[in-house]
Amino acid sequence: MVRYEKNMGIIHVSWGYDETLRGYFLTVTDERVGWREDQTEEVSKVTEKVFEGGSGHYLILNTYWNLPSRVSQETIFTFMRRYDIDPEKIGTADATKQKAKRCSREECQMSETTLKRCGRCRRAWYCSTSCQTADWLTHKVDCSEP
């Protein structure tokens, strides 16, 4: 799996490609998920679904799980571009190996140490229990059992 993250103040975006599940994913915490003119019907449906819950600040999309958040590749790419993410530049498994060489908690920046995977999702890597605990509020958005 290839996973990228971007923090932009109160906005947090995670995206990537899961080779095992053969699909893209995007997780966003942001108000820009709202309605826009000139969007496709599927994008409109996703927007309506987000606002049904009342908050309108949280979005999880993927192209592989047959859940309410499953959308077409075109739709997920539309939302990625809203956050200045070029879907064509999402890397391969080699990028994951590079990413795994440092702790998933952005504030830590510990690298080239013995890292342990998150026991639940097995996608995030941490240098210590304290880093994993400190990163939980951020990571829990993306953490799910494989």
XYZ file of C-alpha atoms in Angstrom:
146
model
C 0.000 0.000 0.000
C 1.113 3.505 -0.777
C -0.097 6.155 1.649
C 0.455 9.889 1.734
C -0.657 12.485 4.255
C -0.994 16.243 4.195
C -1.857 18.532 7.113
C -3.039 22.005 6.173
C -4.003 23.651 9.429
C -7.387 22.233 10.440
C -7.548 20.172 7.245
C -6.094 16.668 7.226
C -5.930 14.591 4.055
C -4.742 10.984 3.621
C -4.695 9.280 0.249
C -3.060 6.519 -1.711
C -3.414 3.192 -3.448
C -3.851 -0.237 -1.888
C -2.336 -2.839 -4.211
C -3.864 -5.730 -2.268
C -7.387 -4.346 -2.617
C -6.578 -2.833 -6.027
C -8.046 0.557 -5.351
C -7.543 4.151 -4.293
C -8.549 5.729 -1.000
C -9.066 9.284 0.248
C -9.857 10.465 3.762
C -10.568 14.146 4.405
C -11.481 16.183 7.435
C -12.492 19.554 5.973
C -15.417 21.835 5.185
C -14.540 21.947 1.469
C -16.266 18.599 1.070
C -19.462 20.606 0.543
C -21.602 21.173 -2.504
C -20.154 22.739 -5.674
C -21.562 23.746 -9.040
C -20.694 21.663 -12.124
C -19.985 18.415 -10.293
C -20.940 14.971 -11.585
C -24.007 13.175 -10.301
C -21.899 10.740 -8.267
C -19.923 13.607 -6.685
C -23.262 15.262 -5.811
C -24.478 12.034 -4.164
C -21.301 11.804 -2.084
C -21.693 15.449 -1.026
C -25.317 14.845 0.000
C -24.307 11.741 1.964
C -21.646 13.707 3.858
C -24.154 16.377 4.879
C -26.827 13.839 5.940
C -24.810 13.279 9.113
C -25.027 16.951 9.967
C -21.340 17.829 10.271
C -20.205 18.014 6.668
C -16.560 17.957 7.691
C -15.601 14.325 7.256
C -15.222 12.169 4.155
C -13.899 8.687 3.453
C -13.882 7.413 -0.116
C -12.405 4.342 -1.762
C -12.645 2.419 -5.019
C -12.471 -1.081 -3.549
C -14.777 -1.774 -0.564
C -18.411 -2.343 -1.360
C -19.545 0.036 1.356
C -21.444 3.338 1.170
C -18.105 5.101 0.623
C -17.242 3.198 -2.570
C -17.075 5.470 -5.626
C -15.664 5.389 -9.134
C -12.036 6.196 -9.840
C -13.158 9.360 -11.660
C -15.034 10.583 -8.570
C -12.224 9.880 -6.129
C -9.809 11.663 -8.494
C -12.190 14.672 -8.559
C -12.033 14.955 -4.764
C -8.244 14.407 -4.741
C -7.774 17.324 -7.138
C -9.772 19.578 -4.781
C -6.882 19.135 -2.347
C -4.134 19.688 -4.944
C -3.374 15.971 -5.150
C -2.349 14.713 -8.578
C -3.775 11.166 -8.771
C -1.343 10.312 -11.551
C 1.576 10.834 -9.167
C 0.484 8.285 -6.578
C 3.465 5.995 -6.290
C 4.010 2.291 -6.103
C 4.881 -0.103 -3.311
C 8.476 1.209 -3.373
C 7.213 4.506 -1.938
C 5.580 2.570 0.900
C 8.896 0.982 1.780
C 10.489 4.434 1.928
C 7.616 5.822 4.025
C 7.865 2.886 6.441
C 11.429 3.870 7.297
C 10.125 6.605 9.582
C 7.553 6.862 12.331
C 3.991 7.601 11.115
C 3.567 10.337 13.726
C 4.597 13.440 11.775
C 5.920 15.278 14.819
C 8.345 12.445 15.622
C 10.455 12.213 12.445
C 12.328 9.239 13.946
C 13.879 7.195 11.159
C 16.065 4.180 10.589
C 14.960 2.524 13.810
C 12.977 -0.595 14.581
C 9.402 0.307 13.713
C 6.299 -1.650 14.660
C 3.075 -1.717 12.667
C -0.302 -0.696 13.998
C -1.802 -3.956 15.226
C -5.253 -3.138 13.899
C -4.771 -1.900 10.321
C -1.121 -2.894 9.812
C -0.589 0.200 7.634
C 0.954 2.729 10.027
C 4.408 2.307 11.566
C 5.551 3.644 14.944
C 8.860 3.845 16.759
C 7.239 3.576 20.197
C 3.979 3.059 22.042
C 4.031 6.714 23.090
C 4.167 7.872 19.437
C 1.354 5.502 18.505
C -0.781 6.782 21.399
C -0.036 10.424 20.553
C -0.957 9.839 16.886
C -4.207 7.973 17.588
C -6.581 10.934 17.038
C -5.099 11.429 13.570
C -4.619 7.763 12.694
C -8.012 6.469 13.859
C -9.653 8.191 10.861
C -7.874 5.736 8.547
C -7.428 2.786 10.881
C -9.552 -0.231 10.094
C -8.928 -3.932 10.152
C -7.541 -5.270 6.867
